[in-house]
C-alpha cells in the first residue's frame, strides 16, 4: 500500500510550453520555421535544388501563412535520396536511425541527433501524461522494437515521464499475458487491434481482461474508431486514448489525447506546424474544421528537417481544449492510399468498422476483400460473429450490416459472417484490405 502512496505523490509537472497561449505558440512557430527553412536550405542540397527550381528562398517567409509558397515533401523524396540524402547534419551527429518498410518500394530512412531524441522523448512523455499515465506507474510497452519507431519511441517517452517500462515489444501474445498477470502494469502501449488480440487471447485462456491491473491504454499507429475505443474500454475496463505520429515527422508523440476529454489528439505545435490540404486540390490550404490531408512541417528537428510533409492521412484541425494553444486533430478517417473506390464510391475501412460495431452479433474482427469478377469491382466484408451469436443472429446481422453500408456508405457489398477465430489476428498494424482484383 505504502508503495502506491509514495508513487502517488511523485511530481508530474507540465512543460511550460504546454500551457502557452495561441499567440505565444504562433510567435515561437514563426521563429522556428525561419530557422528550419534556412537549416534545410543550407544543409540539404535536395531542398536547395527544389527551392531554387521553384523560385523560392527561406527569406521569402515573413509570416506563417507564407509557408504555403514552399513545395511539398513526399515519401518519394526520401526514397529518391535513400538512405541519408535528406539528412542535414554530418553522419557522426546522427545518433539513431529508424526506417519504415512500407508495402511498396524502398524503405524510408529517418535519423535523429541527441537533441532530436531528447525532444522526441519529451513530446512522447507529454502525450502519456495527457492520457493519464503517471510517474511511478508500470508501463507495458507492446509496440514493436527495432526499426519501427513505435517501440523505442514509446519506451523513451515512458522513461522520460518517470515510469517503470516493461519493454515487451509486439508478438508472443501468451507471454504478453503472463507478464501482464505477473508484473501488474498500470498502463499498456500498443496498437488498438493488438490490444484486441490480447483481450481475445485472454478470454480464450479463461482469463477476464477486466480483472487485470491495467487502467490506461495509449493506442495508435493505425486508424481506429470511437466504436473501437468503446469496445476496448469495455473489454478491459480501462481508459483508452489516442497517440499519433509518423516516422518521417518524428515517430509516436507528434500528438496525444487527454484522458479527461477524449476529444482527439493535441498536436505539439511548438515543434510541428500542421496544415490541412484540400484532398482534391493540393494548392488549397483549408481553414480549421474542414476535412482534408494533414501536412506537417517540423520546427526543431536537426537531423531530418521536414517541410510540408504530405502524410496522406485524412482529418481536420480543431481548436485546442486541454492544451488551449495547441490545435487538436480529429480522428484519422483513413489514409488516402487506403481508400477503396468501389464502383465510384469512396470508402475507408474505418467506416466499415464503425458500422460493424453497431451490430451486436458481430465482432470487431473483419477483413475487406476486393475482387473483380466479370470486370465489376466487388467488395466482400468478412467478419467474425461474436462467440454467443446464434446462426439466426448471424443471418440477421449480415442483412443489417449490408443495409447500414448501403445507407451510410452508398455501396452494395457481400457480407460473409465467419466463425470466431477464423480471421488473422493483429500483431501490430493490422492489414484490413485484401485486394485480389489483379490476381
Ligand atoms: O506508426 C508511429 C507510431 C507508433 C504512432 C506508435 C503511434 C504509436 P509509421 O510507421 O511511420 O509511424 O506510420 C505512420 O500510421 O501516417 C498514420 O497513417 C498511421 N497512424 C499513426 N498513428 C495513428 C493514429 C507510426 N493514432 C502512419 N490514428 C501515419 C490513425 C495513425 N492512424
Short mmCIF file of C-alpha atoms and ligand atoms in Angstrom, two decimals:
data_model
loop_
_atom_site.label_atom_id
_atom_site.label_comp_id
_atom_site.label_asym_id
_atom_site.label_seq_id
_atom_site.Cartn_x
_atom_site.Cartn_y
_atom_site.Cartn_z
CA UNK A 1 0.00 0.00 0.00
CA UNK A 2 2.71 2.44 1.03
CA UNK A 3 4.28 1.74 -2.38
CA UNK A 4 1.25 3.29 -4.05
CA UNK A 5 1.08 6.23 -1.66
CA UNK A 6 4.72 7.02 -2.42
CA UNK A 7 4.24 6.97 -6.14
CA UNK A 8 1.02 8.98 -5.98
CA UNK A 9 2.98 11.88 -4.52
CA UNK A 10 5.63 11.94 -7.27
CA UNK A 11 5.88 15.30 -9.04
CA UNK A 12 4.32 15.40 -12.50
CA UNK A 13 4.77 18.96 -13.83
CA UNK A 14 3.69 20.06 -17.31
CA UNK A 15 6.24 21.52 -19.73
CA UNK A 16 5.75 25.32 -19.70
CA UNK A 17 5.10 25.26 -23.48
CA UNK A 18 2.06 23.00 -22.96
CA UNK A 19 0.04 25.83 -21.49
CA UNK A 20 1.17 28.62 -23.82
CA UNK A 21 -1.47 30.75 -25.47
CA UNK A 22 -2.11 30.55 -29.19
CA UNK A 23 -0.27 33.83 -29.74
CA UNK A 24 2.78 32.60 -27.87
CA UNK A 25 2.78 29.37 -29.85
CA UNK A 26 2.50 31.18 -33.17
CA UNK A 27 5.31 33.50 -32.28
CA UNK A 28 7.56 30.51 -31.46
CA UNK A 29 6.41 28.84 -34.68
CA UNK A 30 7.46 31.79 -36.82
CA UNK A 31 10.95 32.00 -35.31
CA UNK A 32 11.48 28.24 -35.55
CA UNK A 33 10.03 27.97 -39.04
CA UNK A 34 12.50 30.54 -40.36
CA UNK A 35 15.36 28.64 -38.70
CA UNK A 36 14.16 25.30 -40.09
CA UNK A 37 13.83 26.61 -43.65
CA UNK A 38 17.36 28.03 -43.54
CA UNK A 39 18.73 24.86 -41.94
CA UNK A 40 17.20 22.67 -44.66
CA UNK A 41 18.21 25.02 -47.50
CA UNK A 42 21.79 25.43 -46.30
CA UNK A 43 22.47 21.81 -45.39
CA UNK A 44 20.39 19.59 -47.68
CA UNK A 45 21.28 20.01 -51.37
CA UNK A 46 18.00 18.32 -52.30
CA UNK A 47 15.96 21.04 -50.59
CA UNK A 48 18.15 23.79 -52.06
CA UNK A 49 17.73 22.49 -55.58
CA UNK A 50 14.00 22.06 -55.13
CA UNK A 51 13.53 25.59 -53.77
CA UNK A 52 15.83 27.14 -56.39
CA UNK A 53 13.84 25.39 -59.13
CA UNK A 54 10.58 26.61 -57.62
CA UNK A 55 11.98 30.16 -57.33
CA UNK A 56 11.53 30.36 -53.54
CA UNK A 57 14.02 31.15 -50.79
CA UNK A 58 13.78 30.84 -46.97
CA UNK A 59 13.91 34.65 -46.76
CA UNK A 60 10.54 34.75 -48.53
CA UNK A 61 8.84 33.57 -45.36
CA UNK A 62 7.73 36.67 -43.47
CA UNK A 63 4.55 35.36 -41.78
CA UNK A 64 3.34 31.84 -41.00
CA UNK A 65 0.95 31.84 -43.94
CA UNK A 66 3.87 32.24 -46.36
CA UNK A 67 4.67 28.57 -45.72
CA UNK A 68 2.20 27.75 -48.48
CA UNK A 69 4.56 29.01 -51.19
CA UNK A 70 7.10 26.27 -50.41
CA UNK A 71 6.95 22.95 -52.26
CA UNK A 72 5.71 19.80 -50.51
CA UNK A 73 7.88 16.93 -49.38
CA UNK A 74 6.67 13.43 -50.24
CA UNK A 75 7.69 9.94 -49.16
CA UNK A 76 9.06 9.67 -52.69
CA UNK A 77 11.62 12.41 -51.93
CA UNK A 78 13.00 10.30 -49.09
CA UNK A 79 13.11 7.28 -51.37
CA UNK A 80 14.93 9.19 -54.11
CA UNK A 81 17.58 10.32 -51.64
CA UNK A 82 17.81 6.89 -49.95
CA UNK A 83 19.30 6.28 -47.48
CA UNK A 84 20.69 9.50 -45.95
CA UNK A 85 20.36 12.17 -48.64
CA UNK A 86 17.86 14.32 -46.73
CA UNK A 87 19.95 14.42 -43.55
CA UNK A 88 21.01 17.95 -42.61
CA UNK A 89 23.83 17.14 -40.18
CA UNK A 90 27.08 15.18 -40.59
CA UNK A 91 26.65 11.45 -40.05
CA UNK A 92 28.62 11.43 -36.79
CA UNK A 93 26.00 13.71 -35.24
CA UNK A 94 23.23 11.22 -36.08
CA UNK A 95 22.84 9.03 -33.02
CA UNK A 96 19.89 6.89 -34.17
CA UNK A 97 18.35 5.65 -37.39
CA UNK A 98 14.82 4.31 -37.88
CA UNK A 99 13.14 3.13 -41.06
CA UNK A 100 9.68 2.27 -42.21
CA UNK A 101 9.40 -0.66 -44.54
CA UNK A 102 6.34 0.45 -46.47
CA UNK A 103 4.44 -2.02 -48.59
CA UNK A 104 5.85 -0.76 -51.86
CA UNK A 105 9.27 0.46 -52.85
CA UNK A 106 12.33 1.19 -50.75
CA UNK A 107 12.30 1.77 -47.03
CA UNK A 108 12.29 5.38 -45.91
CA UNK A 109 15.12 6.12 -43.54
CA UNK A 110 14.98 8.75 -40.80
CA UNK A 111 17.67 9.96 -38.40
CA UNK A 112 17.93 11.77 -35.08
CA UNK A 113 20.58 13.83 -33.29
CA UNK A 114 20.80 13.60 -29.50
CA UNK A 115 18.74 16.80 -29.30
CA UNK A 116 16.10 15.26 -31.61
CA UNK A 117 15.88 12.19 -29.36
CA UNK A 118 15.53 14.40 -26.29
CA UNK A 119 12.72 16.38 -27.92
CA UNK A 120 11.01 13.17 -29.05
CA UNK A 121 11.12 11.70 -25.53
CA UNK A 122 9.80 14.98 -24.09
CA UNK A 123 6.86 15.15 -26.51
CA UNK A 124 6.07 11.45 -26.06
CA UNK A 125 6.07 11.98 -22.29
CA UNK A 126 3.66 14.91 -22.73
CA UNK A 127 1.30 12.57 -24.61
CA UNK A 128 1.44 9.84 -21.98
CA UNK A 129 0.87 12.33 -19.18
CA UNK A 130 -2.08 13.86 -21.01
CA UNK A 131 -3.53 10.36 -21.44
CA UNK A 132 -3.41 9.80 -17.69
CA UNK A 133 -0.18 7.78 -17.33
CA UNK A 134 1.62 8.80 -14.13
CA UNK A 135 5.23 8.81 -12.94
CA UNK A 136 5.90 5.71 -10.85
CA UNK A 137 3.44 3.58 -12.83
CA UNK A 138 4.48 0.36 -14.54
CA UNK A 139 4.06 0.59 -18.30
CA UNK A 140 3.86 -2.47 -20.56
CA UNK A 141 5.15 -1.45 -23.99
CA UNK A 142 3.91 -3.79 -26.72
CA UNK A 143 4.80 -1.60 -29.71
CA UNK A 144 7.37 -3.37 -31.85
CA UNK A 145 11.02 -2.58 -31.05
CA UNK A 146 13.51 -2.23 -33.89
CA UNK A 147 13.49 -0.05 -36.99
CA UNK A 148 9.80 0.81 -36.38
CA UNK A 149 9.59 4.00 -34.30
CA UNK A 150 6.78 2.63 -32.10
CA UNK A 151 8.78 0.52 -29.63
CA UNK A 152 11.79 2.72 -28.89
CA UNK A 153 9.77 5.93 -29.25
CA UNK A 154 7.14 4.91 -26.70
CA UNK A 155 9.87 3.43 -24.50
CA UNK A 156 11.79 6.71 -24.26
CA UNK A 157 8.55 8.61 -23.63
CA UNK A 158 7.60 6.34 -20.75
CA UNK A 159 11.10 6.55 -19.23
CA UNK A 160 11.09 10.33 -19.55
CA UNK A 161 7.78 10.53 -17.73
CA UNK A 162 9.34 8.58 -14.87
CA UNK A 163 7.56 5.25 -15.23
CA UNK A 164 8.93 1.71 -14.94
CA UNK A 165 8.98 0.42 -18.52
CA UNK A 166 8.42 -3.22 -19.43
CA UNK A 167 9.92 -3.42 -22.96
CA UNK A 168 7.88 -6.39 -24.18
CA UNK A 169 7.68 -5.42 -27.90
CA UNK A 170 4.99 -6.91 -30.18
CA UNK A 171 4.01 -10.55 -30.68
CA UNK A 172 4.25 -13.59 -28.39
CA UNK A 173 0.75 -12.92 -27.15
CA UNK A 174 0.75 -15.61 -24.45
CA UNK A 175 3.93 -14.24 -22.98
CA UNK A 176 2.40 -10.75 -23.02
CA UNK A 177 -0.49 -12.10 -20.97
CA UNK A 178 1.80 -13.82 -18.48
CA UNK A 179 3.75 -10.59 -17.97
CA UNK A 180 0.56 -8.56 -17.58
CA UNK A 181 -0.57 -11.03 -14.88
CA UNK A 182 2.77 -11.25 -13.10
CA UNK A 183 4.13 -7.69 -13.36
CA UNK A 184 0.75 -5.97 -12.87
CA UNK A 185 1.34 -2.97 -15.17
CA UNK A 186 -0.88 0.11 -14.81
CA UNK A 187 -0.78 1.10 -18.49
CA UNK A 188 -0.28 -0.60 -21.83
CA UNK A 189 1.05 0.91 -25.06
CA UNK A 190 0.24 -0.89 -28.34
CA UNK A 191 -1.90 -0.68 -31.46
CA UNK A 192 -5.67 -0.84 -30.92
CA UNK A 193 -6.00 -4.05 -32.92
CA UNK A 194 -3.19 -5.69 -30.97
CA UNK A 195 -4.92 -4.85 -27.69
CA UNK A 196 -7.95 -6.60 -29.11
CA UNK A 197 -5.79 -9.63 -29.93
CA UNK A 198 -4.52 -9.69 -26.34
CA UNK A 199 -8.04 -9.39 -24.90
CA UNK A 200 -9.30 -12.14 -27.15
CA UNK A 201 -6.47 -14.46 -26.23
CA UNK A 202 -7.12 -13.81 -22.52
CA UNK A 203 -10.74 -14.76 -22.90
CA UNK A 204 -9.75 -17.94 -24.75
CA UNK A 205 -7.46 -18.81 -21.84
CA UNK A 206 -10.35 -18.35 -19.41
CA UNK A 207 -9.00 -15.04 -18.06
CA UNK A 208 -11.09 -11.91 -17.62
CA UNK A 209 -9.43 -8.88 -19.27
CA UNK A 210 -11.43 -6.62 -16.93
CA UNK A 211 -9.65 -8.16 -13.96
CA UNK A 212 -6.11 -7.07 -14.96
CA UNK A 213 -4.22 -4.27 -13.23
CA UNK A 214 -4.41 -2.11 -16.39
CA UNK A 215 -6.03 1.30 -16.03
CA UNK A 216 -4.98 3.15 -19.20
CA UNK A 217 -4.11 2.16 -22.78
CA UNK A 218 -2.37 4.58 -25.15
CA UNK A 219 -3.12 3.35 -28.64
CA UNK A 220 -2.03 4.40 -32.10
CA UNK A 221 -0.07 3.61 -35.26
CA UNK A 222 -3.25 2.73 -37.18
CA UNK A 223 -6.70 4.25 -37.68
CA UNK A 224 -9.35 3.33 -35.12
CA UNK A 225 -12.87 4.48 -34.37
CA UNK A 226 -14.87 5.68 -31.36
CA UNK A 227 -16.70 2.35 -31.54
CA UNK A 228 -13.39 0.51 -31.19
CA UNK A 229 -12.49 2.73 -28.23
CA UNK A 230 -15.76 1.73 -26.58
CA UNK A 231 -15.16 -1.96 -27.36
CA UNK A 232 -11.67 -1.93 -25.80
CA UNK A 233 -12.67 0.16 -22.80
CA UNK A 234 -15.47 -2.28 -22.03
CA UNK A 235 -13.36 -5.34 -22.69
CA UNK A 236 -10.55 -4.28 -20.30
CA UNK A 237 -12.34 -1.80 -18.01
CA UNK A 238 -9.76 0.86 -18.91
CA UNK A 239 -9.48 4.33 -20.41
CA UNK A 240 -8.21 4.16 -24.00
CA UNK A 241 -6.55 7.25 -25.50
CA UNK A 242 -5.07 8.00 -28.89
CA UNK A 243 -1.45 8.73 -29.76
CA UNK A 244 -0.43 9.81 -33.24
CA UNK A 245 2.82 10.11 -35.10
CA UNK A 246 4.78 9.07 -38.15
CA UNK A 247 8.41 8.24 -38.61
CA UNK A 248 9.14 10.92 -41.24
CA UNK A 249 7.92 13.62 -38.86
CA UNK A 250 9.34 12.05 -35.65
CA UNK A 251 7.52 8.89 -34.51
CA UNK A 252 4.84 8.36 -31.84
CA UNK A 253 4.18 11.56 -29.89
CA UNK A 254 3.51 14.18 -32.57
CA UNK A 255 0.04 14.40 -30.99
CA UNK A 256 -1.65 12.87 -27.97
CA UNK A 257 -5.09 12.73 -26.40
CA UNK A 258 -6.39 13.77 -23.00
CA UNK A 259 -7.88 11.15 -20.75
CA UNK A 260 -10.44 13.59 -19.31
CA UNK A 261 -11.95 14.69 -22.56
CA UNK A 262 -11.06 12.04 -25.15
CA UNK A 263 -11.74 14.63 -27.80
CA UNK A 264 -8.92 14.00 -30.27
CA UNK A 265 -5.15 14.38 -30.13
CA UNK A 266 -3.42 17.69 -29.40
CA UNK A 267 -0.60 18.39 -31.84
CA UNK A 268 2.52 19.77 -30.11
CA UNK A 269 2.60 22.94 -32.12
CA UNK A 270 5.74 24.32 -30.50
CA UNK A 271 7.52 21.57 -32.51
CA UNK A 272 5.29 20.98 -35.56
CA UNK A 273 3.22 23.24 -37.80
CA UNK A 274 0.23 21.36 -39.26
CA UNK A 275 -1.77 22.30 -42.36
CA UNK A 276 -4.80 20.69 -43.98
CA UNK A 277 -4.89 20.47 -47.77
CA UNK A 278 -7.95 20.12 -49.91
CA UNK A 279 -7.96 16.42 -50.85
CA UNK A 280 -8.91 17.29 -54.44
CA UNK A 281 -6.82 20.42 -54.92
CA UNK A 282 -3.41 20.40 -53.28
CA UNK A 283 -2.89 24.10 -53.92
CA UNK A 284 -5.63 24.92 -51.42
CA UNK A 285 -4.88 25.07 -47.69
CA UNK A 286 -8.16 24.64 -45.83
CA UNK A 287 -9.34 26.55 -42.75
CA UNK A 288 -9.61 24.80 -39.36
CA UNK A 289 -12.60 22.50 -39.10
CA UNK A 290 -12.53 21.35 -42.73
CA UNK A 291 -11.53 17.82 -43.70
CA UNK A 292 -8.53 17.16 -45.90
CA UNK A 293 -4.99 15.82 -45.95
CA UNK A 294 -2.72 16.50 -43.00
CA UNK A 295 0.65 18.09 -43.81
CA UNK A 296 3.43 18.68 -41.27
CA UNK A 297 6.46 20.93 -41.04
CA UNK A 298 8.98 20.20 -38.29
CA UNK A 299 10.12 23.25 -36.35
CA UNK A 300 13.03 21.96 -34.28
CA UNK A 301 14.36 18.83 -35.95
CA UNK A 302 18.08 18.87 -36.63
CA UNK A 303 18.97 15.61 -38.42
CA UNK A 304 15.94 15.49 -40.71
CA UNK A 305 14.12 18.79 -41.04
CA UNK A 306 10.92 18.04 -42.92
CA UNK A 307 8.98 20.76 -44.69
CA UNK A 308 5.35 20.41 -45.73
CA UNK A 309 5.42 16.62 -45.49
CA UNK A 310 2.33 15.05 -47.01
CA UNK A 311 1.09 12.40 -44.60
CA UNK A 312 -1.83 11.24 -46.78
CA UNK A 313 -3.78 10.98 -43.52
CA UNK A 314 -7.25 12.48 -43.74
CA UNK A 315 -8.56 14.52 -40.84
CA UNK A 316 -9.26 18.10 -39.75
CA UNK A 317 -7.84 20.61 -37.27
CA UNK A 318 -9.86 21.69 -34.24
CA UNK A 319 -9.20 24.29 -31.55
CA UNK A 320 -7.21 23.19 -28.50
CA UNK A 321 -9.10 22.27 -25.31
CA UNK A 322 -6.97 20.67 -22.55
CA UNK A 323 -3.92 22.41 -24.06
CA UNK A 324 -5.60 25.54 -25.46
CA UNK A 325 -2.71 26.90 -27.55
CA UNK A 326 -2.17 23.62 -29.41
CA UNK A 327 -4.74 22.56 -32.00
CA UNK A 328 -6.29 19.10 -31.96
CA UNK A 329 -6.69 16.76 -34.87
CA UNK A 330 -9.94 14.90 -35.42
CA UNK A 331 -9.80 11.14 -35.77
CA UNK A 332 -7.97 9.98 -38.87
CA UNK A 333 -10.77 8.71 -41.07
CA UNK A 334 -8.27 6.91 -43.27
CA UNK A 335 -5.23 7.28 -45.44
CA UNK A 336 -5.77 8.44 -48.99
CA UNK A 337 -3.84 5.35 -50.14
CA UNK A 338 -6.18 3.08 -48.10
CA UNK A 339 -9.23 4.48 -49.81
CA UNK A 340 -11.22 1.89 -51.72
CA UNK A 341 -13.01 3.22 -54.77
CA UNK A 342 -15.87 0.84 -55.27
CA UNK A 343 -17.87 1.48 -58.40
CA UNK A 344 -17.34 5.21 -57.97
CA UNK A 345 -17.95 5.36 -54.21
CA UNK A 346 -15.04 6.20 -51.88
CA UNK A 347 -14.82 4.06 -48.80
CA UNK A 348 -12.45 3.56 -45.85
CA UNK A 349 -12.03 0.55 -43.56
CA UNK A 350 -12.80 2.78 -40.54
CA UNK A 351 -16.30 3.45 -41.91
CA UNK A 352 -16.93 -0.28 -42.06
CA UNK A 353 -15.51 -0.77 -38.54
CA UNK A 354 -17.91 1.84 -37.21
CA UNK A 355 -20.92 0.10 -38.81
CA UNK A 356 -19.90 -3.44 -37.84
CA UNK A 357 -19.72 -2.42 -34.19
CA UNK A 358 -23.29 -1.15 -34.34
CA UNK A 359 -24.46 -4.74 -34.96
CA UNK A 360 -24.47 -6.65 -31.65
CA UNK A 361 -23.84 -10.13 -33.14
CA UNK A 362 -20.69 -9.02 -34.95
CA UNK A 363 -17.17 -8.79 -33.50
CA UNK A 364 -14.52 -6.18 -34.43
CA UNK A 365 -12.52 -8.80 -36.33
CA UNK A 366 -13.03 -8.12 -40.03
CA UNK A 367 -11.32 -8.02 -43.42
CA UNK A 368 -12.28 -6.31 -46.65
CA UNK A 369 -11.75 -8.44 -49.74
CA UNK A 370 -11.86 -6.83 -53.16
CA UNK A 371 -12.34 -8.91 -56.30
CA UNK A 372 -13.26 -8.17 -59.91
CA UNK A 373 -15.47 -10.93 -61.34
CA UNK A 374 -16.86 -10.01 -64.81
CA UNK A 375 -14.86 -6.78 -64.76
CA UNK A 376 -17.04 -5.36 -61.96
CA UNK A 377 -15.41 -4.47 -58.63
CA UNK A 378 -16.90 -6.34 -55.71
CA UNK A 379 -16.32 -5.89 -52.02
CA UNK A 380 -16.87 -8.66 -49.51
CA UNK A 381 -16.82 -7.88 -45.80
CA UNK A 382 -15.64 -10.94 -43.91
CA UNK A 383 -16.50 -10.52 -40.26
CA UNK A 384 -16.37 -12.88 -37.30
CA UNK A 385 -19.54 -13.44 -35.30
CA UNK A 386 -19.43 -12.87 -31.54
CA UNK A 387 -18.99 -16.14 -29.63
CA UNK A 388 -22.55 -16.05 -28.26
CA UNK A 389 -24.31 -15.24 -31.55
CA UNK A 390 -26.65 -17.96 -32.92
CA UNK A 391 -26.87 -18.85 -36.62
CA UNK A 392 -30.15 -16.94 -36.81
CA UNK A 393 -28.46 -13.89 -35.24
CA UNK A 394 -25.77 -14.17 -37.93
CA UNK A 395 -28.25 -14.22 -40.82
CA UNK A 396 -29.95 -11.12 -39.43
CA UNK A 397 -26.64 -9.44 -38.69
CA UNK A 398 -25.46 -9.91 -42.28
CA UNK A 399 -28.65 -8.30 -43.59
CA UNK A 400 -28.43 -5.46 -41.10
CA UNK A 401 -24.78 -4.72 -41.94
CA UNK A 402 -25.41 -4.78 -45.70
CA UNK A 403 -28.23 -2.29 -45.16
CA UNK A 404 -26.15 0.00 -42.93
CA UNK A 405 -23.34 0.04 -45.52
CA UNK A 406 -25.79 0.78 -48.30
CA UNK A 407 -27.31 3.69 -46.35
CA UNK A 408 -24.16 5.21 -44.85
CA UNK A 409 -21.53 4.48 -47.49
CA UNK A 410 -23.70 4.09 -50.56
CA UNK A 411 -22.28 0.76 -51.80
CA UNK A 412 -23.65 -2.73 -52.04
CA UNK A 413 -21.35 -5.43 -50.78
CA UNK A 414 -21.42 -9.08 -49.81
CA UNK A 415 -21.29 -9.89 -46.10
CA UNK A 416 -19.69 -13.12 -45.01
CA UNK A 417 -20.15 -13.81 -41.30
CA UNK A 418 -17.44 -16.26 -40.32
CA UNK A 419 -16.63 -18.31 -37.22
CA UNK A 420 -14.80 -16.79 -34.23
CA UNK A 421 -11.00 -17.13 -34.50
CA UNK A 422 -11.04 -17.72 -38.25
CA UNK A 423 -9.50 -14.39 -39.37
CA UNK A 424 -5.87 -13.47 -38.93
CA UNK A 425 -5.13 -11.65 -35.68
CA UNK A 426 -3.19 -8.39 -35.45
CA UNK A 427 0.39 -8.41 -34.15
CA UNK A 428 0.82 -4.64 -34.64
CA UNK A 429 -0.54 -2.67 -37.55
CA UNK A 430 -3.36 -4.79 -38.94
CA UNK A 431 -3.90 -5.32 -42.66
CA UNK A 432 -7.61 -4.85 -43.33
CA UNK A 433 -7.76 -4.72 -47.12
CA UNK A 434 -7.09 -7.73 -49.34
CA UNK A 435 -7.14 -6.52 -52.91
CA UNK A 436 -7.39 -9.54 -55.23
CA UNK A 437 -8.51 -7.55 -58.27
CA UNK A 438 -5.35 -8.11 -60.28
CA UNK A 439 -4.86 -11.76 -59.31
O1 LIG B 1 3.06 4.36 -36.72
C1 LIG B 1 4.33 5.87 -35.35
C2 LIG B 1 3.51 5.49 -34.17
C3 LIG B 1 3.88 4.43 -33.38
C4 LIG B 1 2.38 6.23 -33.84
C5 LIG B 1 3.14 4.10 -32.25
C6 LIG B 1 1.63 5.94 -32.70
C7 LIG B 1 2.02 4.86 -31.93
P1 LIG B 1 4.74 4.95 -39.13
O2 LIG B 1 5.04 3.50 -39.10
O3 LIG B 1 5.64 5.85 -39.90
O4 LIG B 1 4.77 5.54 -37.67
O5 LIG B 1 3.26 5.11 -39.63
C8 LIG B 1 2.65 6.37 -39.67
O6 LIG B 1 0.48 5.42 -39.19
O7 LIG B 1 0.77 8.32 -41.26
C9 LIG B 1 -0.94 7.10 -39.99
O8 LIG B 1 -1.42 6.66 -41.24
C10 LIG B 1 -0.85 5.92 -39.06
N1 LIG B 1 -1.09 6.33 -37.67
C11 LIG B 1 -0.20 6.56 -36.71
N2 LIG B 1 -0.83 6.89 -35.55
C12 LIG B 1 -2.15 6.89 -35.83
C13 LIG B 1 -3.33 7.17 -35.08
C14 LIG B 1 3.96 5.16 -36.62
N3 LIG B 1 -3.29 7.47 -33.79
C15 LIG B 1 1.21 6.24 -40.10
N4 LIG B 1 -4.52 7.08 -35.72
C16 LIG B 1 0.50 7.56 -40.11
C17 LIG B 1 -4.57 6.76 -37.02
C18 LIG B 1 -2.31 6.55 -37.19
N5 LIG B 1 -3.53 6.48 -37.77
#
